[in-house]
Short mmCIF file of C-alpha atoms in Angstrom, two decimals:
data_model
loop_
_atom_site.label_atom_id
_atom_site.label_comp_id
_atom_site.label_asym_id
_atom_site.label_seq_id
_atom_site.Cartn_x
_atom_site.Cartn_y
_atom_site.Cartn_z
CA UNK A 19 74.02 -15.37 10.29
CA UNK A 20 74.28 -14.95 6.62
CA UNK A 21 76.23 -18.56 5.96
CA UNK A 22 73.34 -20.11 7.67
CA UNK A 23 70.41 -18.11 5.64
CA UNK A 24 72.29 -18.84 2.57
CA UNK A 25 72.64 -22.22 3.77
CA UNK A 26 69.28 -22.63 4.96
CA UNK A 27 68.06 -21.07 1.78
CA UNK A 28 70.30 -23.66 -0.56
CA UNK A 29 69.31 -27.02 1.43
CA UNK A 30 65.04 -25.83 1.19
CA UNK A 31 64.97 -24.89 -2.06
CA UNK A 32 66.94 -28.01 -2.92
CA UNK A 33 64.76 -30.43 -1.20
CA UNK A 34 61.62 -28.46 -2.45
CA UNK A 35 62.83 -28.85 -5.99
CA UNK A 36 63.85 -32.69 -5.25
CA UNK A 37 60.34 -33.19 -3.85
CA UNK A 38 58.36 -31.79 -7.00
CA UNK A 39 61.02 -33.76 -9.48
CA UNK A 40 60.54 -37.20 -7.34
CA UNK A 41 56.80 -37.27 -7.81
CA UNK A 42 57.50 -37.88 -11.65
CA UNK A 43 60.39 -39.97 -11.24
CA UNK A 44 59.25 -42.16 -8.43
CA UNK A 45 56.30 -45.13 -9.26
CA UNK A 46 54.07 -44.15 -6.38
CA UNK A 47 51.54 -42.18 -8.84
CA UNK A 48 52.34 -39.05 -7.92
CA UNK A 49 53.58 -39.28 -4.27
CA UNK A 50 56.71 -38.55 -2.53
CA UNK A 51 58.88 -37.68 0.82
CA UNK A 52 57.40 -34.65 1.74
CA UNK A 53 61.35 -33.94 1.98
CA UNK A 54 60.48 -30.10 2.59
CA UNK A 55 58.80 -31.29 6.18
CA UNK A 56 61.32 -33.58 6.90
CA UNK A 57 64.15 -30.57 6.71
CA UNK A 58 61.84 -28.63 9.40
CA UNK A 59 60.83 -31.66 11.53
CA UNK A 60 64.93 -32.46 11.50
CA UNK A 61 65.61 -28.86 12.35
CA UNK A 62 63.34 -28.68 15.33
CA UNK A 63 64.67 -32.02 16.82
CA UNK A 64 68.26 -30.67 16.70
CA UNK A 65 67.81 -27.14 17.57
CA UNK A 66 64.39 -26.34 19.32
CA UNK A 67 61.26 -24.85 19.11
CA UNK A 68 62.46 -21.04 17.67
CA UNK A 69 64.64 -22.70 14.83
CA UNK A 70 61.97 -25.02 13.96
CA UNK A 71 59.42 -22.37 13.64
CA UNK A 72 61.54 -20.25 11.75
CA UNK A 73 62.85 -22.81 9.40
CA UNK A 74 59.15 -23.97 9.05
CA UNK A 75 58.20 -20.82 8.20
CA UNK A 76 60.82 -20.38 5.49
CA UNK A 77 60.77 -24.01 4.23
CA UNK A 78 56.65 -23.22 3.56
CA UNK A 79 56.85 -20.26 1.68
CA UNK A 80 59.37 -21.70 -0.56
CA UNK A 81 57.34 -24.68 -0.67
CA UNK A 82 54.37 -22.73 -1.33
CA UNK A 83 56.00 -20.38 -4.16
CA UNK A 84 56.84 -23.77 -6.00
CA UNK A 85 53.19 -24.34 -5.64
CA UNK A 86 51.22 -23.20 -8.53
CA UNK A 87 47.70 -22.76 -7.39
CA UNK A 88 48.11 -22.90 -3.65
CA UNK A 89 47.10 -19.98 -1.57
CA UNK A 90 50.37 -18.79 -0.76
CA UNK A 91 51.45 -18.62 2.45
CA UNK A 92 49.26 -22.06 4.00
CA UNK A 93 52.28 -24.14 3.70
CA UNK A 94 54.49 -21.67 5.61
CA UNK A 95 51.83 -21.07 8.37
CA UNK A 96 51.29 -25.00 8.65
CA UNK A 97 55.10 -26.21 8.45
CA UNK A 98 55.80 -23.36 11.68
CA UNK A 99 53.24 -24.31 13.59
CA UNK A 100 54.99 -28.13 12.68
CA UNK A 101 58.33 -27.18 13.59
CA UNK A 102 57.14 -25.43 16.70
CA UNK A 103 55.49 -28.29 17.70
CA UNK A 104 58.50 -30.95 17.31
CA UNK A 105 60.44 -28.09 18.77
CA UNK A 106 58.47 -28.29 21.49
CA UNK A 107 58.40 -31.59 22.55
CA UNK A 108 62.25 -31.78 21.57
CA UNK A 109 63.04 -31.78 25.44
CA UNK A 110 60.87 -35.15 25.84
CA UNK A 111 62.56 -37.02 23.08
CA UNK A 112 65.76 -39.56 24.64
CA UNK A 113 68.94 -38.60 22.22
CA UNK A 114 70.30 -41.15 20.28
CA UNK A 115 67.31 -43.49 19.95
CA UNK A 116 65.63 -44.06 16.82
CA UNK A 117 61.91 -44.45 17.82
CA UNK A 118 60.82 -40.83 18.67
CA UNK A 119 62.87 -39.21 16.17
CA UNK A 120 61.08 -41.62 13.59
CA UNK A 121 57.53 -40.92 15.32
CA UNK A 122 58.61 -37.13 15.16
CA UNK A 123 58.95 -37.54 11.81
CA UNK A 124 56.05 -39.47 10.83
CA UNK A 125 53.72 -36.94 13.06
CA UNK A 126 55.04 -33.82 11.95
CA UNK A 127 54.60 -35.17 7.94
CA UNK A 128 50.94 -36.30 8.31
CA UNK A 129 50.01 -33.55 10.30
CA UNK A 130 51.66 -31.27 7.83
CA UNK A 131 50.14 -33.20 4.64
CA UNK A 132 46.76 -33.76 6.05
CA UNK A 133 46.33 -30.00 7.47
CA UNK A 134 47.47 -28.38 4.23
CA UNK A 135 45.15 -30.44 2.32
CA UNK A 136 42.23 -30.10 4.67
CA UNK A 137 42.55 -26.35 5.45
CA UNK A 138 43.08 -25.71 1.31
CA UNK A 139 40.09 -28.08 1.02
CA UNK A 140 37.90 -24.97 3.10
CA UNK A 141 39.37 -21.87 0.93
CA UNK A 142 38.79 -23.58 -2.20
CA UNK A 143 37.45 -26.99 -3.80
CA UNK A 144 39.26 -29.60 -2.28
CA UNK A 145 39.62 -33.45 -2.27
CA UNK A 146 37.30 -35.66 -0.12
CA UNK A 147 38.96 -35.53 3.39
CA UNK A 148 39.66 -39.97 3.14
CA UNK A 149 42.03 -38.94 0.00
CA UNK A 150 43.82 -36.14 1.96
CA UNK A 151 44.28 -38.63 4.92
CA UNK A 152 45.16 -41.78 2.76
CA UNK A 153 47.81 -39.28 0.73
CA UNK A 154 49.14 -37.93 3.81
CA UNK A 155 49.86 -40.90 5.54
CA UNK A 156 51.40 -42.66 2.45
CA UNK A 157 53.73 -39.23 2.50
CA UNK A 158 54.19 -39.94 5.83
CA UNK A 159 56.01 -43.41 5.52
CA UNK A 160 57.72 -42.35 2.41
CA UNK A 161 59.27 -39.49 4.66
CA UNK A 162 60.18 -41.86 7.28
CA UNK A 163 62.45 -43.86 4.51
CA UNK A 164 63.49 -40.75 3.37
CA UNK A 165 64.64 -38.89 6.48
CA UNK A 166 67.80 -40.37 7.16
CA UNK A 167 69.64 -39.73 3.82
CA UNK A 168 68.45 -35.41 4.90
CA UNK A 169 69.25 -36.00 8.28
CA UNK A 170 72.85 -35.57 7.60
CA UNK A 171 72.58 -32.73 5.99
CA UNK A 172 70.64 -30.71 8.32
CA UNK A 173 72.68 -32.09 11.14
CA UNK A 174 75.39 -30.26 9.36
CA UNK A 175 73.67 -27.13 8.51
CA UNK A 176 72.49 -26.61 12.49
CA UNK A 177 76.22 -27.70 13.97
CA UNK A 178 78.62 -25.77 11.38
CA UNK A 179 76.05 -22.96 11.36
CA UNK A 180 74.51 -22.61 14.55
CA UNK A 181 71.33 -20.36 15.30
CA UNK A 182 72.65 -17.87 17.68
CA UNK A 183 69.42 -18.94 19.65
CA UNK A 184 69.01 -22.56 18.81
CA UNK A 185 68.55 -24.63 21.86
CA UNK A 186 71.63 -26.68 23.35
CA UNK A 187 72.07 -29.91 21.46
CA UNK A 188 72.12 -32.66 24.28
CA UNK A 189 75.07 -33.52 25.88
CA UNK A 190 77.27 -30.84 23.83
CA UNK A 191 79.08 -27.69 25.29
CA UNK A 192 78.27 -24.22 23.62
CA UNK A 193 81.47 -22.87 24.32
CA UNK A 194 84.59 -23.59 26.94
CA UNK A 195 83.67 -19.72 27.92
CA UNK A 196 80.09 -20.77 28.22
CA UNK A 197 79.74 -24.00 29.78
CA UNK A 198 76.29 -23.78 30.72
CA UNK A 199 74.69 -22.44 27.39
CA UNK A 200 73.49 -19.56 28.63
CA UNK A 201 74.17 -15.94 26.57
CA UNK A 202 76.36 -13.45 28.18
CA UNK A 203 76.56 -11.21 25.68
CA UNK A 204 73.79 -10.19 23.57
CA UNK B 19 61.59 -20.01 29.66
CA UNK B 20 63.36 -17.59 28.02
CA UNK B 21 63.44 -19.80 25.22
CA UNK B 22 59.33 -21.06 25.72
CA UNK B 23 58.34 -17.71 26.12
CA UNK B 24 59.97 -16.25 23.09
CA UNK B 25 58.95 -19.14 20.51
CA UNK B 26 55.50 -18.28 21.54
CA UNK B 27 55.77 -14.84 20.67
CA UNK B 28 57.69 -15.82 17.02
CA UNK B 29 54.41 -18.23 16.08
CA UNK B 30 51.98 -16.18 17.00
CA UNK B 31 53.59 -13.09 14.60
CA UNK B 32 54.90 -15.47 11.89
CA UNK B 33 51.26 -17.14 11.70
CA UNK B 34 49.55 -13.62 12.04
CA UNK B 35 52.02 -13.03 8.68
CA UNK B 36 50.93 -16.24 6.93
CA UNK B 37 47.37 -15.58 7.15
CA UNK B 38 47.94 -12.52 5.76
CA UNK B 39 49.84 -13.84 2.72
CA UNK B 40 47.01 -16.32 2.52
CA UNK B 41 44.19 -13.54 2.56
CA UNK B 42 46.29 -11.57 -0.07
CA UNK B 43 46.62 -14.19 -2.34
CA UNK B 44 43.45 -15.68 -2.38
CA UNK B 45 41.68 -11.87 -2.64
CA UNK B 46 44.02 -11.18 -5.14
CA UNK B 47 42.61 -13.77 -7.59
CA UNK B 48 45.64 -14.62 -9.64
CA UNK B 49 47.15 -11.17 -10.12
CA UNK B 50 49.03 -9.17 -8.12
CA UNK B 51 53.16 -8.82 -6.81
CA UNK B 52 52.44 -12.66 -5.08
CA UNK B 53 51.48 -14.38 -8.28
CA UNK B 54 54.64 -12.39 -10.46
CA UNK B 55 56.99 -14.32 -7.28
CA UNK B 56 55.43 -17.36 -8.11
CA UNK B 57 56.13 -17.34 -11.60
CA UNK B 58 59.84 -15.87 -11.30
CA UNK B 59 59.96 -19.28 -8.90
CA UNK B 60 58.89 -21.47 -10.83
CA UNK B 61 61.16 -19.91 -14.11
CA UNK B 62 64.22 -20.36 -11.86
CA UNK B 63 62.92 -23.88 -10.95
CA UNK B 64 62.10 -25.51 -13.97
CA UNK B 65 65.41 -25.99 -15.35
CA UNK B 66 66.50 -27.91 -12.86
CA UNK B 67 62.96 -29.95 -12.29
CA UNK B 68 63.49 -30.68 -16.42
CA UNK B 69 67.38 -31.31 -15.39
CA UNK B 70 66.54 -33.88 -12.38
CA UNK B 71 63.72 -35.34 -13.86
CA UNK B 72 65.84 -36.77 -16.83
CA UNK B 73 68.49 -37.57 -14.81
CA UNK B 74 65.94 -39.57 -12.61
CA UNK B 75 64.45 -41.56 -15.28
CA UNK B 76 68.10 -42.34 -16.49
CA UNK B 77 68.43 -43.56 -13.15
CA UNK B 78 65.35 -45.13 -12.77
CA UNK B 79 66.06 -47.17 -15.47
CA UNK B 80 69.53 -48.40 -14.50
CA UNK B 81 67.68 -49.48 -11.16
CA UNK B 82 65.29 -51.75 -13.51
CA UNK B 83 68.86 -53.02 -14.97
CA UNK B 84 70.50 -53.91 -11.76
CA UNK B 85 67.51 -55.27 -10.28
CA UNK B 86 67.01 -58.05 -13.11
CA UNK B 87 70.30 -58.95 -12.94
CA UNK B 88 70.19 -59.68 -9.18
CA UNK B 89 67.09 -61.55 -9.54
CA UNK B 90 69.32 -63.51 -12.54
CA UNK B 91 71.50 -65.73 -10.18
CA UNK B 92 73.97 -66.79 -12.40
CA UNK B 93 76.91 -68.19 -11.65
CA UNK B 94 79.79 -66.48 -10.55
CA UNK B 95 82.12 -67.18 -13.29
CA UNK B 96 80.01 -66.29 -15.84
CA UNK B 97 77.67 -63.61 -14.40
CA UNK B 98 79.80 -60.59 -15.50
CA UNK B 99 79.59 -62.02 -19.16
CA UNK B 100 75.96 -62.34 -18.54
CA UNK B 101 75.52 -58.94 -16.93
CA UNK B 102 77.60 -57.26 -20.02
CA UNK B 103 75.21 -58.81 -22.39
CA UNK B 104 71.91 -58.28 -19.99
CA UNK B 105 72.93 -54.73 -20.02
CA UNK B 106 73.69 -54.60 -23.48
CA UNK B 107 70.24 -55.78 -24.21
CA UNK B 108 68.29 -53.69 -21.58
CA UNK B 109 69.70 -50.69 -23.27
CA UNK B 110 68.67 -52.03 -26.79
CA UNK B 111 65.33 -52.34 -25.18
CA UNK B 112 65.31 -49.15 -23.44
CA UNK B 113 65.68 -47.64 -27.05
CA UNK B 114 63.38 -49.75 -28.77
CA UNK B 115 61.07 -48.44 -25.62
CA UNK B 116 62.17 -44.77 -26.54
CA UNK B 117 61.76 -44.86 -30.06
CA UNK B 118 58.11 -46.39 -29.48
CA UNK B 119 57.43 -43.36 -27.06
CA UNK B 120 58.39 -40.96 -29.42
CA UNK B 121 56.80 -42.93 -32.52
CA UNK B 122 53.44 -42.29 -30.66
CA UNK B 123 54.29 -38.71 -29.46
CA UNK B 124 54.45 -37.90 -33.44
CA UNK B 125 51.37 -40.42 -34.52
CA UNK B 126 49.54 -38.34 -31.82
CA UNK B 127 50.43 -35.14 -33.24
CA UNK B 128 49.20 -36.45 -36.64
CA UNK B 129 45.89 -38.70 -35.26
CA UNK B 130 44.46 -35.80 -33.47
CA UNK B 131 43.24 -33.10 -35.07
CA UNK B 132 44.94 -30.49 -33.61
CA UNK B 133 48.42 -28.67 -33.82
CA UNK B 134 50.39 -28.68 -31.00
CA UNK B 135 53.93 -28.68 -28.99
CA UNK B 136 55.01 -31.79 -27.26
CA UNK B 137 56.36 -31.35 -23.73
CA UNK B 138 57.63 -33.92 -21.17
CA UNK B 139 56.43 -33.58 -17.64
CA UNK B 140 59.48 -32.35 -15.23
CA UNK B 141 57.88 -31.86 -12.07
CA UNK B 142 54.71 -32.59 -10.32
CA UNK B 143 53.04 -30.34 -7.25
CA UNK B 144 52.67 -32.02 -3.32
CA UNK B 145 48.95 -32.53 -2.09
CA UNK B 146 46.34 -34.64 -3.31
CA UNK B 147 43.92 -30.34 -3.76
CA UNK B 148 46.47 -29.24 -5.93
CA UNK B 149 47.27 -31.76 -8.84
CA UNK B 150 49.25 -30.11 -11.05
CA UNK B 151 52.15 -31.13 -13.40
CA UNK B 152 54.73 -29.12 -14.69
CA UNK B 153 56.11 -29.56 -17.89
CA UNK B 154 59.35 -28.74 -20.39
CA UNK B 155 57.60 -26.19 -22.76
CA UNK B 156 56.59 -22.73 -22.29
CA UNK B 157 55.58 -19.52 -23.92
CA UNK B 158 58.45 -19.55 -26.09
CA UNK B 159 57.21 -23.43 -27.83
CA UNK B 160 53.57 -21.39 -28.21
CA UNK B 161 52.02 -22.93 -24.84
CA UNK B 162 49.46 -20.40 -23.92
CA UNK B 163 47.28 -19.65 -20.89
CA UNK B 164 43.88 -22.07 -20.90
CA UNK B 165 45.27 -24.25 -23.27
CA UNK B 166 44.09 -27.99 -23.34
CA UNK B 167 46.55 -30.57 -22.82
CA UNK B 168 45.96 -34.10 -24.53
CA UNK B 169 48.09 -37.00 -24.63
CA UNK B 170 46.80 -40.30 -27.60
CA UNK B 171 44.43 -41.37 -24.83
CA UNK B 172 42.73 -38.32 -24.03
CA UNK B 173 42.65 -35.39 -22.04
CA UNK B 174 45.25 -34.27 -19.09
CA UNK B 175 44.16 -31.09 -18.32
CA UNK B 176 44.80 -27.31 -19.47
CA UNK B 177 47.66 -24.83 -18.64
CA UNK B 178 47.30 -22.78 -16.00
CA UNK B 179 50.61 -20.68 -15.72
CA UNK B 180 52.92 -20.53 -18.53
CA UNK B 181 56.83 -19.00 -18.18
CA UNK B 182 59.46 -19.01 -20.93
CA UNK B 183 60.20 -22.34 -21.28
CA UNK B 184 58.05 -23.96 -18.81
CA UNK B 185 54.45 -24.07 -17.74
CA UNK B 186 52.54 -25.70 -15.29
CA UNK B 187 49.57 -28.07 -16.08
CA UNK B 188 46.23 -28.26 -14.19
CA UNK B 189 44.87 -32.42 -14.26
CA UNK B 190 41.50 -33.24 -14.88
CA UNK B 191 41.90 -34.93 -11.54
CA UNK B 192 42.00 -31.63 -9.57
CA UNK B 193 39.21 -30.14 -7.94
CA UNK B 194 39.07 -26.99 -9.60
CA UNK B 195 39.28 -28.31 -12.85
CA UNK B 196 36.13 -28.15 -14.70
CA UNK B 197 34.79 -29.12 -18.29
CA UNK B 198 32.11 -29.10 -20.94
CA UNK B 199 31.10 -32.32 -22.22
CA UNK B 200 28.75 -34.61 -23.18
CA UNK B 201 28.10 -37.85 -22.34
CA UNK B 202 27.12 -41.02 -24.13
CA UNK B 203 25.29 -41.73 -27.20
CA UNK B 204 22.44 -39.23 -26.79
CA UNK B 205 25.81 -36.24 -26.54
CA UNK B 206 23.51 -34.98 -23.55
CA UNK B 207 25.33 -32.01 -22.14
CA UNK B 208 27.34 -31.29 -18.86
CA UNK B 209 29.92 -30.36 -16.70
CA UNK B 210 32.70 -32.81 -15.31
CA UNK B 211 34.98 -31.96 -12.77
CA UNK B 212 37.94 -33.41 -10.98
CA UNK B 213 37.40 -34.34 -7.52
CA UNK B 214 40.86 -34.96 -5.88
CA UNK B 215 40.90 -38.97 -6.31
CA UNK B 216 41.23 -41.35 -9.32
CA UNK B 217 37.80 -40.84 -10.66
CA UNK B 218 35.99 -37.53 -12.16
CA UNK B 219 32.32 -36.52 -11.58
CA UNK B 220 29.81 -35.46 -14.42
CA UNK B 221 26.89 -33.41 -13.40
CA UNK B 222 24.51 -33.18 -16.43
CA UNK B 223 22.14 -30.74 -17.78
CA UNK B 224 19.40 -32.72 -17.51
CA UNK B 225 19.64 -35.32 -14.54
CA UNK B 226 16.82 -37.27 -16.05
CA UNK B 227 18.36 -38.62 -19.45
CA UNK B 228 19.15 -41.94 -20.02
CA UNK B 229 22.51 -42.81 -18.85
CA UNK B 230 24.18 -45.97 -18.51
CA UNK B 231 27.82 -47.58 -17.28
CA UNK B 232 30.28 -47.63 -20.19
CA UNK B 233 29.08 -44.56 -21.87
CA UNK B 234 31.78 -42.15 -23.35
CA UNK B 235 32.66 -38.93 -22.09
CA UNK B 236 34.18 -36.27 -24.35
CA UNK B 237 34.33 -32.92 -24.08
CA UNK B 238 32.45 -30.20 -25.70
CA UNK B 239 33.03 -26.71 -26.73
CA UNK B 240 31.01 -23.48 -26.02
CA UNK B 241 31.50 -20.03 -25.93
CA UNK B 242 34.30 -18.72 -23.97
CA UNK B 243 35.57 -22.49 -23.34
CA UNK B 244 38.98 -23.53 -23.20
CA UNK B 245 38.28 -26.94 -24.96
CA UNK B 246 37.50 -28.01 -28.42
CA UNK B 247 34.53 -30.63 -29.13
CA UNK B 248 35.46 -34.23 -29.01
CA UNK B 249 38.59 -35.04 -26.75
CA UNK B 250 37.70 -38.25 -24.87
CA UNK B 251 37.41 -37.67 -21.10
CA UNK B 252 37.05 -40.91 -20.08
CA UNK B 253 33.88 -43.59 -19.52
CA UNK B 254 31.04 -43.33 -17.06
CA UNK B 255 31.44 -46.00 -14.15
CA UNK B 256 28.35 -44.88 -12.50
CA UNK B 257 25.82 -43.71 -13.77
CA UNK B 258 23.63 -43.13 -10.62
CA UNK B 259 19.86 -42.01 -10.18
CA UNK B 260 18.56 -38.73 -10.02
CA UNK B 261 17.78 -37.41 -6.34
CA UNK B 262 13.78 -36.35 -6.03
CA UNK B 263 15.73 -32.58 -5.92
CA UNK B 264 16.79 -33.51 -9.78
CA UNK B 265 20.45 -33.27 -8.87
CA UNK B 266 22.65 -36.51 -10.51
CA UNK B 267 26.51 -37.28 -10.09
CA UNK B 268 28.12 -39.74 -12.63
CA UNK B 269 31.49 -41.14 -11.64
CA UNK B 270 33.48 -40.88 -14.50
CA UNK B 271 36.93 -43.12 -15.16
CA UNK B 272 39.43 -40.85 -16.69
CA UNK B 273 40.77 -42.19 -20.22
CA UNK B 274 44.34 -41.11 -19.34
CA UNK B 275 46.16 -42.13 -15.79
CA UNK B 276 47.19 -38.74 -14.89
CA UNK B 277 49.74 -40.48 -12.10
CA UNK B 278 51.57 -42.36 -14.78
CA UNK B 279 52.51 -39.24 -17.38
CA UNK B 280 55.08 -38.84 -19.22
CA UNK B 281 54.89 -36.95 -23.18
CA UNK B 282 52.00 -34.70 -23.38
CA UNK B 283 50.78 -32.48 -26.19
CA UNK B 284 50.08 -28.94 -25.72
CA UNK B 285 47.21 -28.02 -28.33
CA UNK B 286 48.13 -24.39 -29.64
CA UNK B 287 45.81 -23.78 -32.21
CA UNK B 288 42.54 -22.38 -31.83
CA UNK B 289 39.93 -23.99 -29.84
CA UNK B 290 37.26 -23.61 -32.40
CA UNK B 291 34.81 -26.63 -32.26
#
């Protein structure tokens, strides 16, 4: 449990710090993969609903602390409600094809990007609601290019680590003791 | 349904939690334990934003390399001279480009009238509400709280959280930015703000004045303001009528592309007019 917070921990606050750097470095004035997203999008899709809320949550806050300005804590409550939601519909999604992992993607970033931008738009003075949608769905197709050079990694993080609750990966076998995936102890 | 029933429970407490955080933070008004995290974040961040960021534009630049000498098509047997030499003379270039930057990052310091530190942006902040930068110098190069940033074509924005050896810079672009200044030829007085897109707004003091398309926008100090007199802001666009309630919005062009930034200056002296 402590390998994968530490983990967990390492791979957010990298791709947080990634995200801020590439929005200097890459010629798109100021936009980027909203890589943070991506990281809790990915999680849902490979471990369910109650690792992609809790990721999201985590993932936001960091997000959010790297933030200057931002009402702490809108980012976290915007990226669980994400991750619950890819989570969710996780079940839905045929493994091993591209299209609705790509579409997960896509939704979960614009919903993310637009949301945070709209709701911070109502606590404080925000940008015209056609800039928050153009913005977010420009981060939305930059995410889409980005996701498969993260996808690795948190394919990684979720199979060497494994929530203790995650939901089954398709097709795989928690353990020989446990063929079915359900807890016996604990 | 175990699994349903429990992820329902987790988001309803963890978003009970965040809208807490969010009520303390914006109640709190800047002060507070939730602001101190945010700066010991951002202190532990910035060295590696300044790291990445130079190793990105080393990068970036290599890509520009590679990419004209794909586009070169040159034979076979002599490409790999010609690539040698290509990159030979991209990185004479790249210097000639470097020494230019820095040439003006000095001429600025000199043309403007102001003393100041020069700071390279590291890092820039996610949604189109919160346009911030963050830059290489902090506390420790003299950047203070408030203070305006300037590059040779006008005005960025002004500092709005400084650590160490870092501080964060609020655009003229964003929302909550707001300014003195006056406008045009007749200096009439107002305020121009950042709305979130390319262009700024200017809402004057006295919607009736003559205004026109093409008029000059600098800014203009007063009591208990952050900026001196006479940093250009940008040019008016449009200039708009006034409504029959007397209320008038100019769209303003900022002077400096705040998407394209690279070497700003920090003024650090006082911002007496």
């Amino acid at each position: 449990m402590t390998a994968r917070l530490a983990a967990l921990a390492t791979l957010i606050a990298a791709m947080a710090v990634l995200e801020s750097t590439a929005r200097v470095v890459l010629p798109f004035g100021g936009t980027a993969p909203a890589l943070v997203a991506v990281v809790v999008v990915l999680a849902a899709l490979e471990a369910g609903p109650l690792v992609g809320i809790r990721v999201g949550f985590a993932a936001g806050l960091v997000a959010d602390l790297l933030t200057p300005g931002a009402p702490l804590g809108l980012g976290a409550l915007v990226l669980l409600i994400v991750g619950f939601g890819v989570g969710t519909v996780r079940p839905f999604l045929t493994e091993g094809t591209l299209a609705p992992r790509v579409a997960a993607v896509l939704a979960g970033v614009v919903t993310a990007t637009a949301v945070t931008g709209l709701l911070g738009a109502m606590l404080d003075a925000g940008a015209p609601a056609l800039v928050v949608l153009r913005e977010a769905l420009v981060t939305g197709l930059l995410s889409v290019a980005a996701a498969p050079l993260v996808a690795p990694l948190v394919r990684w993080l979720e199979r060497r680590f494994p929530a203790a609750d995650g939901a089954m990966r398709f097709g795989a076998v928690r353990s020989v003791r446990d063929p079915y995936g359900v807890r016996i102890s604990g | 349904m175990y699994q349903r029933r429990r992820s329902r429970w987790l988001v309803t407490v963890l978003v009970l939690v965040s809208l807490t955080l969010v009520t303390l933070d914006v109640r709190s008004d800047g002060d507070g334990v939730l602001e101190r995290g945010r700066l010991a974040a951002l202190a532990v961040a910035a060295p590696l934003q300044s790291a990445l960021s130079a190793v990105g534009r080393v990068f970036g630049d290599v890509m520009e390399r590679l990419g004209d000498l794909v586009t070169g098509g040159e034979e076979e047997a002599l490409s790999a001279e010609v690539s040698r030499l290509r990159l030979e003379r991209q990185g004479l270039l790249d210097l000639e480009r470097e020494n230019r930057e820095l040439r003006a990052a000095l001429g600025l310091r000199e043309r403007t009238p102001f003393d100041g530190v020069v700071g390279r942006v590291t890092a820039r902040t996610p949604t189109p509400l919160q346009t911030t930068a963050t830059i290489d110098v902090g506390a420790a190069d003299g950047v203070r709280r408030d203070a305006p940033v300037v590059t040779g074509d006008g005005l960025v924005g002004r500092v709005l959280e400084v650590t160490a050896h870092a501080s964060v810079v609020l655009l003229v672009t964003d929302p909550a930015f707001a300014a003195a200044a006056r406008v045009g030829p007749g200096g009439e007085l107002g305020t121009v703000e950042g709305r979130g897109g390319v262009s700024l707004t200017f809402d004057p003091l006295d919607p009736r004045a003559p205004f026109a398309a093409g008029d000059r926008v600098v800014t203009a100090f007063h009591t208990g303001g952050v900026f001196p007199d006479g940093i250009e802001v940008g040019v008016v666009t449009r200039a708009g009528e006034p409504t029959p309630l007397l209320e008038r919005t100019l769209e303003i062009r900022p002077a400096v592309d705040v998407s394209r930034l690279d070497a700003v200056l920090v003024v650090t002296t006082g911002t007496g007019p």
